[in-house]
């Protein structure tokens, strides 16, 4: 497996602290490339749009809450169709690959890349690479036409198949070269974008006229910079069914407890949003917010209090929550999946047993606990209507970018505007819930659960780490550092 990081950032600076973190372009390393007028200018559907083509100078600000004296800060190149393209329609030979875990909307993105290339740019040759990265060198390809993909957005999963592991950069680039592919669309999460970045580097090293475009996929919503990842809303919606079931079960019996485990290996966004959406949840546990079980202010004490008040309760937890407690008590060996991701123990089963044991030992109150694990049910469904529209925009932005000769980029909305983001910005860190932000405070106030943190730790930490301003969404990574300190203070 290769490592990313050999690409020189393309930084353009301007007045008042303006910085553009630009994406690579084929013309950066191949001289004298011919250009062609964008065929969209003759497309009846788009001809009525005023200013259809994106101005080359358009850029999107990463930070939009500013002060009078703030520098203008980091910007990304705005996505969209350009006046000139770097490929003629009949010479384009594109391929699409899906990697990593499933996510609602994968099929919609595949469909919209195929249809976007065909309907907007007249491209007829699109190959599907089967079974993730290893499919480049070990599987047959699938020819993708608008007819083949017509109905696929109504199905969950990916028609191409996916896999973890199996990233062999030189074999993949050999396969791209041998097949004469000149546009590569790579759909996947942080691991996949790391893989895409090294593929791009190797393509550039070989001097190939091949555009590499990444489309970010992560059900955990853990990709930084972009506003939100596709499929996330669908997953949160689907999680409501499990939470409703846990609520009905717990409400129907004296001292009933419903425990629901949701996805979220390192980031608790699904659990946090599903909790906020439901309002039936009494306690939400996520990887970013450490907690403890025994003693004053601990989880057991809170459960007892809530059961006395309400006679029932619902606990939602992300799969990555409390892993440090679990490994302390189970002394398990660290295991990894083929992509190198840490394999987690089932924290839902573990905590359910701990709660049962506690109440049977203390004999103060009899409880009935039901554990619901809808893990794969929330990601195997087709995407909902709004995710479908989002996937369409992502796919079309990727197609416009590749046709315009941009390469080595991931596409995604930044403050609502679709942008081209260099790979290194997407893979440098993971997006996490910032527990000193207002969103987590909203959650704490909606569940009225303990924060499991002492307020002095948080206040002290804020003073130390962020003297000038309190970021609301950890945009520049400072809050992550602050968070780590809070965690280490409370453990
Ligand atoms: N650092 C890396 N360099 C190259 N390829 C990688 C890297 N990390 C992961 N990959 C590849 O990306 C693919 C998907 O990664 P994975 O972590 O399983 O899912 P996701 O992309 O959803 O995070 C796998 O085929 C894996 O081998
Ligand atoms: O069992 P699998 O297929 O490895 O997937 C489980 C994992 O996939 C995830 O959804 C994240 O996967 P990705 O990084 O591929 O998006 C985690 O939340 C979960 O732990
Ligand atoms: Mg991942």
Coordinates of N, CA and C in Angstrom, one line a residue, residues 7 30 65 70 160 170 457 486:
X7 N 2.7 15.3 -3.2 CA 2.3 16.4 -4.1 C 2.5 17.7 -3.5
X30 N 1.8 18.4 -18.4 CA 1.9 18.0 -19.8 C 1.8 19.4 -20.6
X65 N -17.6 32.6 8.6 CA -17.9 33.5 9.8 C -16.6 34.3 10.0
X70 N -10.6 40.1 10.1 CA -10.1 38.7 9.7 C -9.4 38.7 8.4
X160 N -21.3 -2.2 -8.8 CA -19.9 -2.6 -9.1 C -19.3 -3.5 -8.1
X170 N 1.0 0.3 -8.6 CA 1.6 0.2 -9.9 C 0.7 -0.7 -10.8
X457 N -12.6 21.5 33.3 CA -11.6 21.0 32.3 C -11.9 21.7 31.0
X486 N -8.9 17.7 26.4 CA -10.0 17.5 27.3 C -10.1 16.0 27.7

